[in-house]
PDB file of C-alpha atoms and ligand atoms in Angstrom:
ATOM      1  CA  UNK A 337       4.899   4.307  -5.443  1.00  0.00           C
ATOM      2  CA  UNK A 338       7.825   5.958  -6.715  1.00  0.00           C
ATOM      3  CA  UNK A 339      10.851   7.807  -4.991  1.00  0.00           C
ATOM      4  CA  UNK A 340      13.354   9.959  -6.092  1.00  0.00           C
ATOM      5  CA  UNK A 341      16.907   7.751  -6.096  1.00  0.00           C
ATOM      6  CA  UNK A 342      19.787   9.719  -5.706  1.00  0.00           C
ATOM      7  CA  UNK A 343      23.051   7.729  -4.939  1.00  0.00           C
ATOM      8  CA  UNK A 344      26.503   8.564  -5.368  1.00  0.00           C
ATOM      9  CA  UNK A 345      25.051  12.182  -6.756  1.00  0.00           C
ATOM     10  CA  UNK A 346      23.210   9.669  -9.103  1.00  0.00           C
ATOM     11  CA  UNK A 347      19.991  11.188  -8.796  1.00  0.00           C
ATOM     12  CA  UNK A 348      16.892   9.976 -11.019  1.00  0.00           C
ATOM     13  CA  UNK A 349      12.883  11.125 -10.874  1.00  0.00           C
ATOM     14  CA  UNK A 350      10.977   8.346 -11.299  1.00  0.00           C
ATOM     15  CA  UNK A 351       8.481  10.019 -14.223  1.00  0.00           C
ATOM     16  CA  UNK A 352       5.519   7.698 -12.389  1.00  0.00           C
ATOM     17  CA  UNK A 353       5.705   9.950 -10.068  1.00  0.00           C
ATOM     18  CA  UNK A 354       4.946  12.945 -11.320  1.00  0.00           C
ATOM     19  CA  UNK A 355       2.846  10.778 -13.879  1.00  0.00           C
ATOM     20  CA  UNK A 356       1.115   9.284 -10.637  1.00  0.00           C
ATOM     21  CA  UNK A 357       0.083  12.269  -9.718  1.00  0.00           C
ATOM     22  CA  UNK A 358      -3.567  13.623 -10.161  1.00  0.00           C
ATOM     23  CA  UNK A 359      -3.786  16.568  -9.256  1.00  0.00           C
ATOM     24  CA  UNK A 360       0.469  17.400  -9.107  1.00  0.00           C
ATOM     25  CA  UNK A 361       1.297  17.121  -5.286  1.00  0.00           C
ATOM     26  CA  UNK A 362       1.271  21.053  -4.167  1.00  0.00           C
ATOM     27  CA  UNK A 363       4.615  22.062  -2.960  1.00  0.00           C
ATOM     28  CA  UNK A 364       5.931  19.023  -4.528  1.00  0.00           C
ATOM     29  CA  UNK A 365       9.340  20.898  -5.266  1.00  0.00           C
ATOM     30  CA  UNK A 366      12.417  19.303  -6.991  1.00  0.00           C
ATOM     31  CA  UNK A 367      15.116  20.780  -6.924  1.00  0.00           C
ATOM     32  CA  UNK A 368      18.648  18.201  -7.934  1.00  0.00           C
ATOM     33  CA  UNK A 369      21.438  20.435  -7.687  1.00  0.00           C
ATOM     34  CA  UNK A 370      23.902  18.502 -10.395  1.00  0.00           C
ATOM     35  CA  UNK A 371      27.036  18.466  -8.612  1.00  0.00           C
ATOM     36  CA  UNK A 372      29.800  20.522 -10.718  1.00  0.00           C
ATOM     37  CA  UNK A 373      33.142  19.052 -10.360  1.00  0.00           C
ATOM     38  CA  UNK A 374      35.916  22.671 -10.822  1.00  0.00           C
ATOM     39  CA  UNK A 375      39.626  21.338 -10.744  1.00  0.00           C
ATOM     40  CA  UNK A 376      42.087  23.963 -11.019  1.00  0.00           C
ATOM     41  CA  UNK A 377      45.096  24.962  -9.151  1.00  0.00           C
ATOM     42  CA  UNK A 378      44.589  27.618  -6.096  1.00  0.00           C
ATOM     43  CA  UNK A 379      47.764  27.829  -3.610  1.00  0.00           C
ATOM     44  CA  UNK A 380      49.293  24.966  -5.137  1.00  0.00           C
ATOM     45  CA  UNK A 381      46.307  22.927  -4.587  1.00  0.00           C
ATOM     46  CA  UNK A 382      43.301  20.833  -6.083  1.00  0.00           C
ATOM     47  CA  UNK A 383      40.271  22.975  -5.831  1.00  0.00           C
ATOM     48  CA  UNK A 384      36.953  20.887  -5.774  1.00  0.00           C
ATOM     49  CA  UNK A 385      34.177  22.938  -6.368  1.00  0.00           C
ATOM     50  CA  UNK A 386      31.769  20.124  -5.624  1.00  0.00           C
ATOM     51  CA  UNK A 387      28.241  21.294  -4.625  1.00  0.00           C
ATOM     52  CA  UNK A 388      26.010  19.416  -2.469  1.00  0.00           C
ATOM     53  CA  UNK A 389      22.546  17.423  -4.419  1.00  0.00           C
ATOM     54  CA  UNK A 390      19.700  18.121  -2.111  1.00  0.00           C
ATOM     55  CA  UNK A 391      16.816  15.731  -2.569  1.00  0.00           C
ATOM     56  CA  UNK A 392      13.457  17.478  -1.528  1.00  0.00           C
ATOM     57  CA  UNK A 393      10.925  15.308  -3.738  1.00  0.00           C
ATOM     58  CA  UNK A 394       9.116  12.115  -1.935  1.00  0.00           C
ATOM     59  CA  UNK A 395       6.028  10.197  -2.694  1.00  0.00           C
ATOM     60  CA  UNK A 396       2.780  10.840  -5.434  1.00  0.00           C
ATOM     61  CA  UNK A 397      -0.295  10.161  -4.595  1.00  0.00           C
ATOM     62  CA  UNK A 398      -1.160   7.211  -6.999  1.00  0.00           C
ATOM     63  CA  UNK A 399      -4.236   6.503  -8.654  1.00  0.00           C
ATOM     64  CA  UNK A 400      -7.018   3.894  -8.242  1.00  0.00           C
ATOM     65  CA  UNK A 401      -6.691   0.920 -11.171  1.00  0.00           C
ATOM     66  CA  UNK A 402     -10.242   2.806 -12.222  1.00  0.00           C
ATOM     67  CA  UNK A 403     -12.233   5.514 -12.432  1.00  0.00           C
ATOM     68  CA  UNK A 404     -13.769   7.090  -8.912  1.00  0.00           C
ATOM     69  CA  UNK A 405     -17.269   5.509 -10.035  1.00  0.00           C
ATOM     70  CA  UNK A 406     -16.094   2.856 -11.912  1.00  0.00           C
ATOM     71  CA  UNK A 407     -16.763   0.548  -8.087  1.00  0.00           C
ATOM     72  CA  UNK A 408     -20.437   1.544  -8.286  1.00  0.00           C
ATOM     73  CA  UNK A 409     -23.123   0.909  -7.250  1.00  0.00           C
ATOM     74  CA  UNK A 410     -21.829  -1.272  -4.224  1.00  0.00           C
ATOM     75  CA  UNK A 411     -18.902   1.473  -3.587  1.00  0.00           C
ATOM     76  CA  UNK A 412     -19.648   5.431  -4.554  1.00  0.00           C
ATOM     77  CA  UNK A 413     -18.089   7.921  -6.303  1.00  0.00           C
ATOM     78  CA  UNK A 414     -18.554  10.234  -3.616  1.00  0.00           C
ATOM     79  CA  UNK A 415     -16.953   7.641  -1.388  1.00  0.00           C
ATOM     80  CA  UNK A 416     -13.900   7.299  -3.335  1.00  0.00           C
ATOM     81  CA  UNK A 417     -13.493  11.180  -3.438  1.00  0.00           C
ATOM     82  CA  UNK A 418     -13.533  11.417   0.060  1.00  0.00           C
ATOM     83  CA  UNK A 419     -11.451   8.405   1.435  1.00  0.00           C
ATOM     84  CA  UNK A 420      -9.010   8.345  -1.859  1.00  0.00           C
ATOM     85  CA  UNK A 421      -8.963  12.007  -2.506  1.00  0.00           C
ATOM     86  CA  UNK A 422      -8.846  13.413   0.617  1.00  0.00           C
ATOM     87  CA  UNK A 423      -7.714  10.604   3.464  1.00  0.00           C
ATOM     88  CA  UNK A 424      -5.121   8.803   0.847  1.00  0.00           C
ATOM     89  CA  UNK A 425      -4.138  12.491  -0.328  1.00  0.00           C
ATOM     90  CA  UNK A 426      -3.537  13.778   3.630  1.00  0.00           C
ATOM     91  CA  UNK A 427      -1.253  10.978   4.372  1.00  0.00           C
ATOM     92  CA  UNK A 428       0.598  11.263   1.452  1.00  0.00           C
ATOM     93  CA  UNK A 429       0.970  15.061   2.273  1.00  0.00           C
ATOM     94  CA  UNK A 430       1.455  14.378   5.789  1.00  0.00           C
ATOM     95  CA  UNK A 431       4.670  12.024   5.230  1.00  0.00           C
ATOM     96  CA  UNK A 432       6.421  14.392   2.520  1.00  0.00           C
ATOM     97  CA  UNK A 433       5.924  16.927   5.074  1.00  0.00           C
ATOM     98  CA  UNK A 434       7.919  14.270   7.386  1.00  0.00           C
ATOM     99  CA  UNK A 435      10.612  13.481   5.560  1.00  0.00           C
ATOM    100  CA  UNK A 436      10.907  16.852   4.390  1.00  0.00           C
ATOM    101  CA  UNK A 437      12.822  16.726   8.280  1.00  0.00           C
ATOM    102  CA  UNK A 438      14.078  13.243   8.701  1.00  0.00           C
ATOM    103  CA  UNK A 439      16.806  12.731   5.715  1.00  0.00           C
ATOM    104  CA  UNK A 440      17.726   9.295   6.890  1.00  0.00           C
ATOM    105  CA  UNK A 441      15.048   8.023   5.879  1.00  0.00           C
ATOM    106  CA  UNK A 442      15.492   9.030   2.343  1.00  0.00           C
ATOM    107  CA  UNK A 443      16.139   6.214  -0.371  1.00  0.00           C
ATOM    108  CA  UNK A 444      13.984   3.708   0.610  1.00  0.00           C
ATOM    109  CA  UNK A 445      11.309   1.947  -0.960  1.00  0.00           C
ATOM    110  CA  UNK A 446       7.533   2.393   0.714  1.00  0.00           C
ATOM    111  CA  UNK A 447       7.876  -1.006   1.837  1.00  0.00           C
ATOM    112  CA  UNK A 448      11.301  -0.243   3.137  1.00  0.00           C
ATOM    113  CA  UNK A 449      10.644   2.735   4.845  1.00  0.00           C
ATOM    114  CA  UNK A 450       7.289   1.198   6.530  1.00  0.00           C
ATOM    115  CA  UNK A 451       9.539  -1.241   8.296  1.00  0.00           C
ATOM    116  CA  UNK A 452      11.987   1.026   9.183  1.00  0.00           C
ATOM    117  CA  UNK A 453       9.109   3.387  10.139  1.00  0.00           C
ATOM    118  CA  UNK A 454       7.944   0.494  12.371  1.00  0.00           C
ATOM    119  CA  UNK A 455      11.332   0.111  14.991  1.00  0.00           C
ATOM    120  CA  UNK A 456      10.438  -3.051  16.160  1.00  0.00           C
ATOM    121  CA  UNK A 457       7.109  -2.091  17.339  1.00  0.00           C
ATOM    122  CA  UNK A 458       8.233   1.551  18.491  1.00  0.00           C
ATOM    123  CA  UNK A 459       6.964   3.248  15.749  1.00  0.00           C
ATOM    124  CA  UNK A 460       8.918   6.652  14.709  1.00  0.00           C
ATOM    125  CA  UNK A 461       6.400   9.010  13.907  1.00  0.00           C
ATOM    126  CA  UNK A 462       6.762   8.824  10.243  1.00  0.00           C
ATOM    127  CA  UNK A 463       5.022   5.324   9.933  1.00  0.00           C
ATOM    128  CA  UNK A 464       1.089   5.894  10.412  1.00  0.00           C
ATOM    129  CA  UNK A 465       1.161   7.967   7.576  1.00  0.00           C
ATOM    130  CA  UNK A 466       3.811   5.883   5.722  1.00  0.00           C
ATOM    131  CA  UNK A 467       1.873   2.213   6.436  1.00  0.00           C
ATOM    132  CA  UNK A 468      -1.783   4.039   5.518  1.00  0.00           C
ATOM    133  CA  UNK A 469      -0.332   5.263   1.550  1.00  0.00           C
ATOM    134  CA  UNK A 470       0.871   2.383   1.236  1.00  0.00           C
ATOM    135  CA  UNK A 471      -2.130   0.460   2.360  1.00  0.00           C
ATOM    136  CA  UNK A 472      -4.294   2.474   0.466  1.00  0.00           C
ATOM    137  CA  UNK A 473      -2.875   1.963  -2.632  1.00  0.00           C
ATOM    138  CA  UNK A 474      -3.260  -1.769  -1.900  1.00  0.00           C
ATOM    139  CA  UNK A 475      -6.558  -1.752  -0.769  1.00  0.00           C
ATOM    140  CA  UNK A 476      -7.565   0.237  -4.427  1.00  0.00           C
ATOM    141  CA  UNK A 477      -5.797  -2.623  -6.215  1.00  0.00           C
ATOM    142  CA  UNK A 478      -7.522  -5.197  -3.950  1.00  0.00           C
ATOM    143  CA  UNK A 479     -10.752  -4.162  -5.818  1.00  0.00           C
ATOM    144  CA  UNK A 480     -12.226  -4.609  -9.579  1.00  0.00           C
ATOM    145  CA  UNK A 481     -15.496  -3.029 -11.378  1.00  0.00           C
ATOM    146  CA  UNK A 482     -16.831  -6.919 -11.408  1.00  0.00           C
ATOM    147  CA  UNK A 483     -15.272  -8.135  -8.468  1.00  0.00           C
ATOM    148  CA  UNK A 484     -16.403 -10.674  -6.198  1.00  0.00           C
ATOM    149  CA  UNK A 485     -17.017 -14.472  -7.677  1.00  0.00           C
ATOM    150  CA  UNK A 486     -14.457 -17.125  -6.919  1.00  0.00           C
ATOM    151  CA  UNK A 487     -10.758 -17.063  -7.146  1.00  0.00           C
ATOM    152  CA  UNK A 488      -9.635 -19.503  -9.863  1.00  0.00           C
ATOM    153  CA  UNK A 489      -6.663 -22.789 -10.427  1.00  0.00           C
ATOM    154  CA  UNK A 490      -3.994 -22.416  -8.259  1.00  0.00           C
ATOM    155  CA  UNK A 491      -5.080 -19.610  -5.827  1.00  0.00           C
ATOM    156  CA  UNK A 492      -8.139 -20.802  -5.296  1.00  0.00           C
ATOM    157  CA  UNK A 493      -6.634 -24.636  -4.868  1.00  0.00           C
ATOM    158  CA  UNK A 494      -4.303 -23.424  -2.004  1.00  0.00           C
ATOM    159  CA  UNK A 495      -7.186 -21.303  -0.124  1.00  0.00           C
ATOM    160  CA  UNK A 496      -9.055 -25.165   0.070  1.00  0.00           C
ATOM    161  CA  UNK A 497      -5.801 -26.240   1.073  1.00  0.00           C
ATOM    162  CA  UNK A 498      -5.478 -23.325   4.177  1.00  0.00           C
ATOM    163  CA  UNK A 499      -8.873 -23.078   5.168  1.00  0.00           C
ATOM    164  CA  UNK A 500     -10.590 -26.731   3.990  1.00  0.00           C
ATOM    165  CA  UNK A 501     -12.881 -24.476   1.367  1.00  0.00           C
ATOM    166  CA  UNK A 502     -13.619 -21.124   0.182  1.00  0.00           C
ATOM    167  CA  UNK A 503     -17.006 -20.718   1.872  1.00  0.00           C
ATOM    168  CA  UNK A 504     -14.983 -21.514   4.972  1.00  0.00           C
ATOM    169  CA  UNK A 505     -12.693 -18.732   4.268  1.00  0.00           C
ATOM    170  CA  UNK A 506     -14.859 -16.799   3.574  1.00  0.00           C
ATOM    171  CA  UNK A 507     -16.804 -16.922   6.661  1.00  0.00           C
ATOM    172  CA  UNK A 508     -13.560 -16.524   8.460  1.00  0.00           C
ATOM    173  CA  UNK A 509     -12.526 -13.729   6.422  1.00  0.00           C
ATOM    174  CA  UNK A 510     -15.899 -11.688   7.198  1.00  0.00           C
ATOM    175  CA  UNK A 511     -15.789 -12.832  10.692  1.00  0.00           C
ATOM    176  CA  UNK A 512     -12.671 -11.363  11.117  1.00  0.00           C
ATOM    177  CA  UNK A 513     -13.520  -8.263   9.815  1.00  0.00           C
ATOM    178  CA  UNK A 514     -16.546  -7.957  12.086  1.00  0.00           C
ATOM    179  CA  UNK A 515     -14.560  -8.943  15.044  1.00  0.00           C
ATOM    180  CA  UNK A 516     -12.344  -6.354  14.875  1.00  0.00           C
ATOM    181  CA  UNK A 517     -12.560  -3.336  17.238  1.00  0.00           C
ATOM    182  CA  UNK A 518     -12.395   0.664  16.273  1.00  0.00           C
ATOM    183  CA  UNK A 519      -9.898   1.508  12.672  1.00  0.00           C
ATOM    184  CA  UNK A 520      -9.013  -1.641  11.674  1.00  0.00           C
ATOM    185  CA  UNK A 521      -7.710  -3.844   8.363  1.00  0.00           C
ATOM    186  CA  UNK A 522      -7.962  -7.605   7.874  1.00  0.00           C
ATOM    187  CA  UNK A 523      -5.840  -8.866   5.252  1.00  0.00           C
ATOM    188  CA  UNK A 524      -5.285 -12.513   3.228  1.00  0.00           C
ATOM    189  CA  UNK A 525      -1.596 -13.243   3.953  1.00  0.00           C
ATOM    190  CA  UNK A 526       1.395 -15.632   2.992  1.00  0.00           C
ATOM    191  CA  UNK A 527       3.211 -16.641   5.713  1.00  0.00           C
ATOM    192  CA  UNK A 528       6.668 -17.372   4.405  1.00  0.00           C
ATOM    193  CA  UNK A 529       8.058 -19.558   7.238  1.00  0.00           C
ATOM    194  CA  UNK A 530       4.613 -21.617   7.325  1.00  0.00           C
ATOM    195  CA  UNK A 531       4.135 -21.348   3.945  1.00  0.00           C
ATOM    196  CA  UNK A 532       0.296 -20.811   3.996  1.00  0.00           C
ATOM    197  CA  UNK A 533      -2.466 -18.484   3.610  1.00  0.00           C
ATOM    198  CA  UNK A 534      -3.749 -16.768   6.707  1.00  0.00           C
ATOM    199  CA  UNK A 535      -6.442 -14.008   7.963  1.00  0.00           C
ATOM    200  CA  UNK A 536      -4.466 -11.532  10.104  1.00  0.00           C
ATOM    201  CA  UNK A 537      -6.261  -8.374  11.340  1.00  0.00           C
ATOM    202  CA  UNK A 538      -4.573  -5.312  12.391  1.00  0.00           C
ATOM    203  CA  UNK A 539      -5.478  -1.716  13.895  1.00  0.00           C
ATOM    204  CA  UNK A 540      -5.052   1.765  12.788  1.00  0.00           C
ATOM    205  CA  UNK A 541      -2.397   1.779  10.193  1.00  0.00           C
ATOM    206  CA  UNK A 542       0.005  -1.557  11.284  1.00  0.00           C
ATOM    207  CA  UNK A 543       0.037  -4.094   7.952  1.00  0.00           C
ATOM    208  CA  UNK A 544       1.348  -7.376   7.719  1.00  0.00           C
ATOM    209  CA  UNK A 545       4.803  -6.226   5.986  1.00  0.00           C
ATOM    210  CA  UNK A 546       5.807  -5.580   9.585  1.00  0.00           C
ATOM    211  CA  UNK A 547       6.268  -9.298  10.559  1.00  0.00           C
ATOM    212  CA  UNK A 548       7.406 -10.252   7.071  1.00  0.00           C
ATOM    213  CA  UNK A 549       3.847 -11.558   5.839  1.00  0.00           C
ATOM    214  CA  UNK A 550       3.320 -11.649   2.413  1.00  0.00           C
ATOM    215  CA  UNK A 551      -0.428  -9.476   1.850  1.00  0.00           C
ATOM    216  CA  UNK A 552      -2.577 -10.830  -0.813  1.00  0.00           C
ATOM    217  CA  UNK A 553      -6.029  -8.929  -0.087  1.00  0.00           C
ATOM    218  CA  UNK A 554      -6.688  -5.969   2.364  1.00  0.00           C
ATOM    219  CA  UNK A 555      -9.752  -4.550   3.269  1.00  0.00           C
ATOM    220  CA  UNK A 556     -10.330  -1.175   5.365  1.00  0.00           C
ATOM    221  CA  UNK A 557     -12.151  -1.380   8.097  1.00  0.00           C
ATOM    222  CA  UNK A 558     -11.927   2.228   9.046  1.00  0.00           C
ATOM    223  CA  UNK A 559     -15.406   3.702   9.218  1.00  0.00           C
ATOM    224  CA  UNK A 560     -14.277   6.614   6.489  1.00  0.00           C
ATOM    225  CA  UNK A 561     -14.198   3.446   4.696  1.00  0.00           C
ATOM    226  CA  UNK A 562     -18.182   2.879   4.234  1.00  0.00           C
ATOM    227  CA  UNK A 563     -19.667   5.249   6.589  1.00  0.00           C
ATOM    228  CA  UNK A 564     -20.969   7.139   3.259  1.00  0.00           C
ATOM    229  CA  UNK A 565     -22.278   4.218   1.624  1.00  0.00           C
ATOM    230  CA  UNK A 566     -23.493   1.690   4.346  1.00  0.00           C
ATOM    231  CA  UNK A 567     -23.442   4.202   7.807  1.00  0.00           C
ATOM    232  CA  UNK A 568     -22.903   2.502  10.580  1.00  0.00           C
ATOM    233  CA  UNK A 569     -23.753  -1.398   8.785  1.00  0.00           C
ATOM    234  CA  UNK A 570     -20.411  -2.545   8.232  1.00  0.00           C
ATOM    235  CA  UNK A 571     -21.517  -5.832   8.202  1.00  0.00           C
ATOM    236  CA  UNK A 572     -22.740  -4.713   4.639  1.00  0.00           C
ATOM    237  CA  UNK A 573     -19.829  -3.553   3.642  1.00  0.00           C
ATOM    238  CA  UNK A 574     -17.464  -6.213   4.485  1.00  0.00           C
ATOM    239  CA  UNK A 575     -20.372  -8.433   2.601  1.00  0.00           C
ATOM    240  CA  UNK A 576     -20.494  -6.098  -0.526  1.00  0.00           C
ATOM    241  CA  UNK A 577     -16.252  -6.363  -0.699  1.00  0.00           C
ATOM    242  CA  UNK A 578     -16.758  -9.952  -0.769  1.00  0.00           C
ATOM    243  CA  UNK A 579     -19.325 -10.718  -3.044  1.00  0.00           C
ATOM    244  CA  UNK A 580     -18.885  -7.704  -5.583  1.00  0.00           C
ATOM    245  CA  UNK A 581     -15.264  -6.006  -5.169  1.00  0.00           C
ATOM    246  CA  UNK A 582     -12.808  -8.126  -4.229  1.00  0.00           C
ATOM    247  CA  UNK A 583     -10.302  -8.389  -7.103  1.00  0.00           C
ATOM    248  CA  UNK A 584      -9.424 -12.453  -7.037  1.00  0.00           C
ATOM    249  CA  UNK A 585      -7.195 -11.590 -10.578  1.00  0.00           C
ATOM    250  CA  UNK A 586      -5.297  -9.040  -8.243  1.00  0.00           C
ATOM    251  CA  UNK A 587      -4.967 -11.553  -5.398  1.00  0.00           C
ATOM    252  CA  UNK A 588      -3.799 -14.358  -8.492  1.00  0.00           C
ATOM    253  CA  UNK A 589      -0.933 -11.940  -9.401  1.00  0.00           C
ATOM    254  CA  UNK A 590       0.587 -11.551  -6.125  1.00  0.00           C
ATOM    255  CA  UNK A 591       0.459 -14.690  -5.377  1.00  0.00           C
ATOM    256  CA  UNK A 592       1.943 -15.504  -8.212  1.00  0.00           C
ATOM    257  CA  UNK A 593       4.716 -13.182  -7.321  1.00  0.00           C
ATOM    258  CA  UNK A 594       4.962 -14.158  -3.871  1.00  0.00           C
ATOM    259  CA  UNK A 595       5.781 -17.846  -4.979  1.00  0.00           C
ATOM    260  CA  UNK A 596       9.401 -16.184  -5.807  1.00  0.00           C
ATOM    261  CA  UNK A 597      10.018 -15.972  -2.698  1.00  0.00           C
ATOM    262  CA  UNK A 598       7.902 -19.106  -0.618  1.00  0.00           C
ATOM    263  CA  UNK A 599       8.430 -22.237  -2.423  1.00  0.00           C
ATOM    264  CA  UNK A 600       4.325 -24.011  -2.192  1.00  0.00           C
ATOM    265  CA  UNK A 601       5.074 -26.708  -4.155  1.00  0.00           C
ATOM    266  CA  UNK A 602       2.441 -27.366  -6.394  1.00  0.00           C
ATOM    267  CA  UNK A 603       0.251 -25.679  -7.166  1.00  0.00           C
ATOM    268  CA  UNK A 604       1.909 -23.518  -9.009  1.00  0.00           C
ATOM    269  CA  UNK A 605       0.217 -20.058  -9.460  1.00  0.00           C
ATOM    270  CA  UNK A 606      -0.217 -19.070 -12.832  1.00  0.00           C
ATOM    271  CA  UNK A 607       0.368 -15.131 -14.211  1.00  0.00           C
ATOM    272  CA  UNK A 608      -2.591 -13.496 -15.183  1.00  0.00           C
TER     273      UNK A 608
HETATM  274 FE1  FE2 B  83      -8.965   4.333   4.582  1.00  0.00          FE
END
């Protein structure tokens, strides 16, 4: 996800985001008014001409790692237009249309803004839509065409480490999903201060970024999630993400990025 920076009348468009976008954002406007610097003398005097930049472009809507039916047959391309093209695309919409009005929350990154967003648990009213791009566009990244199987080396070393084996996580994982009431995500996390993989579930559009957890996987648990593909059996569906869509080379990565910043000890993740 890309924003606009503008410091110090500094300002510079990300061209990802325009890049990013499919369809261009309607409305998406930008207008940089380059600040013009006039010295000259008037009364004896300095005169600044010095015009204001006003920032009005925010966040693209970003696209899957794949085509809309490259997930199928175990998630549709009908699916993928709804939830990505329509859900994804509202609350990206919805929070331009926010900060269009709120301009102190300009100039920071998603993650950034999402715990801003969150106050400490008294969410401003920018942060459902805020937390649900941005866990969108992980969730997409979460899956592969080919997905499911086993992770491999190090990632897959420190989930027997966490959780004794993967079959045992994987129970958990699934039971955690199925355990959890109304809109919903259950994510893989690193907890930095325990320095371990967890399963942490969380409703409507809260993610783990809030308490400083580290996501690895997320999986939507909102029914617009399945309900085209599976109805009401989302016992299937949290089944079908596991064995057939779950991107373990995507979990590898962060992981491996994540290790910057929690020291595991061995072993070390390698870069795919
Ligand atoms: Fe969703």
């Amino acid at each position: 996800m890309n924003l606009l920076s503008c410091s110090n009348n500094h300002c510079v468009l990300s061209s990802s985001l325009v890049a990013a976008t499919d369809p261009p954002l309607k409305n998406l406007k930008v207008s940089i008014g380059v600040p013009r610097f006039g010295f000259g003398h008037r009364n004896g005097s300095l005169r600044n001409n010095h015009r204001v930049s006003k920032i009005v472009a925010y966040y693209g809507l970003k696209n899957p790692p794949y085509k809309l039916d490259a997930l199928e047959p175990y998630m549709s391309k009908k699916t993928l237009e709804v939830h990505w093209g329509a859900h994804h695309r509202g609350y990206v919409e919805a929070l331009n249309k926010q900060l269009a009005k709120n301009d102190v929350l300009y100039g920071c990154t998603m993650e950034e803004l999402i715990k801003v967003a969150y106050n400490n648990g008294n969410p401003l009213p920018e942060f459902n839509n805020a937390a649900q791009v941005w866990n969108h566009d992980f969730f997409w990244e979460s899956m592969q065409p080919g997905g499911g199987e086993m992770p491999t080396l190090g990632l897959l070393q420190q989930i027997e480490k966490d959780f004794a084996s993967f079959t045992n996580f994987k129970d958990k994982f699934i039971e955690a999903a199925l355990t959890s009431f109304g809109s919903a995500w259950v994510w893989l996390v690193l907890k930095r201060e325990k320095k371990c993989l967890a399963i942490v579930k969380t409703s409507n559009a809260v993610n783990p970024l809030v308490w400083n957890d580290i996501p690895i996987i997320g999986l939507d648990l909102w029914e617009h999630a399945y309900y085209l593909d599976y109805k009401n059996d989302k016992a299937k569906y949290v089944n079908t993400f596991m064995n057939h869509l779950v991107s373990w080379n995507a979990a590898a990565a962060r992981m491996a990025r994540a290790q910057a910043f929690v020291n595991l000890g061995e072993p070390k993740i390698p870069v795919a």
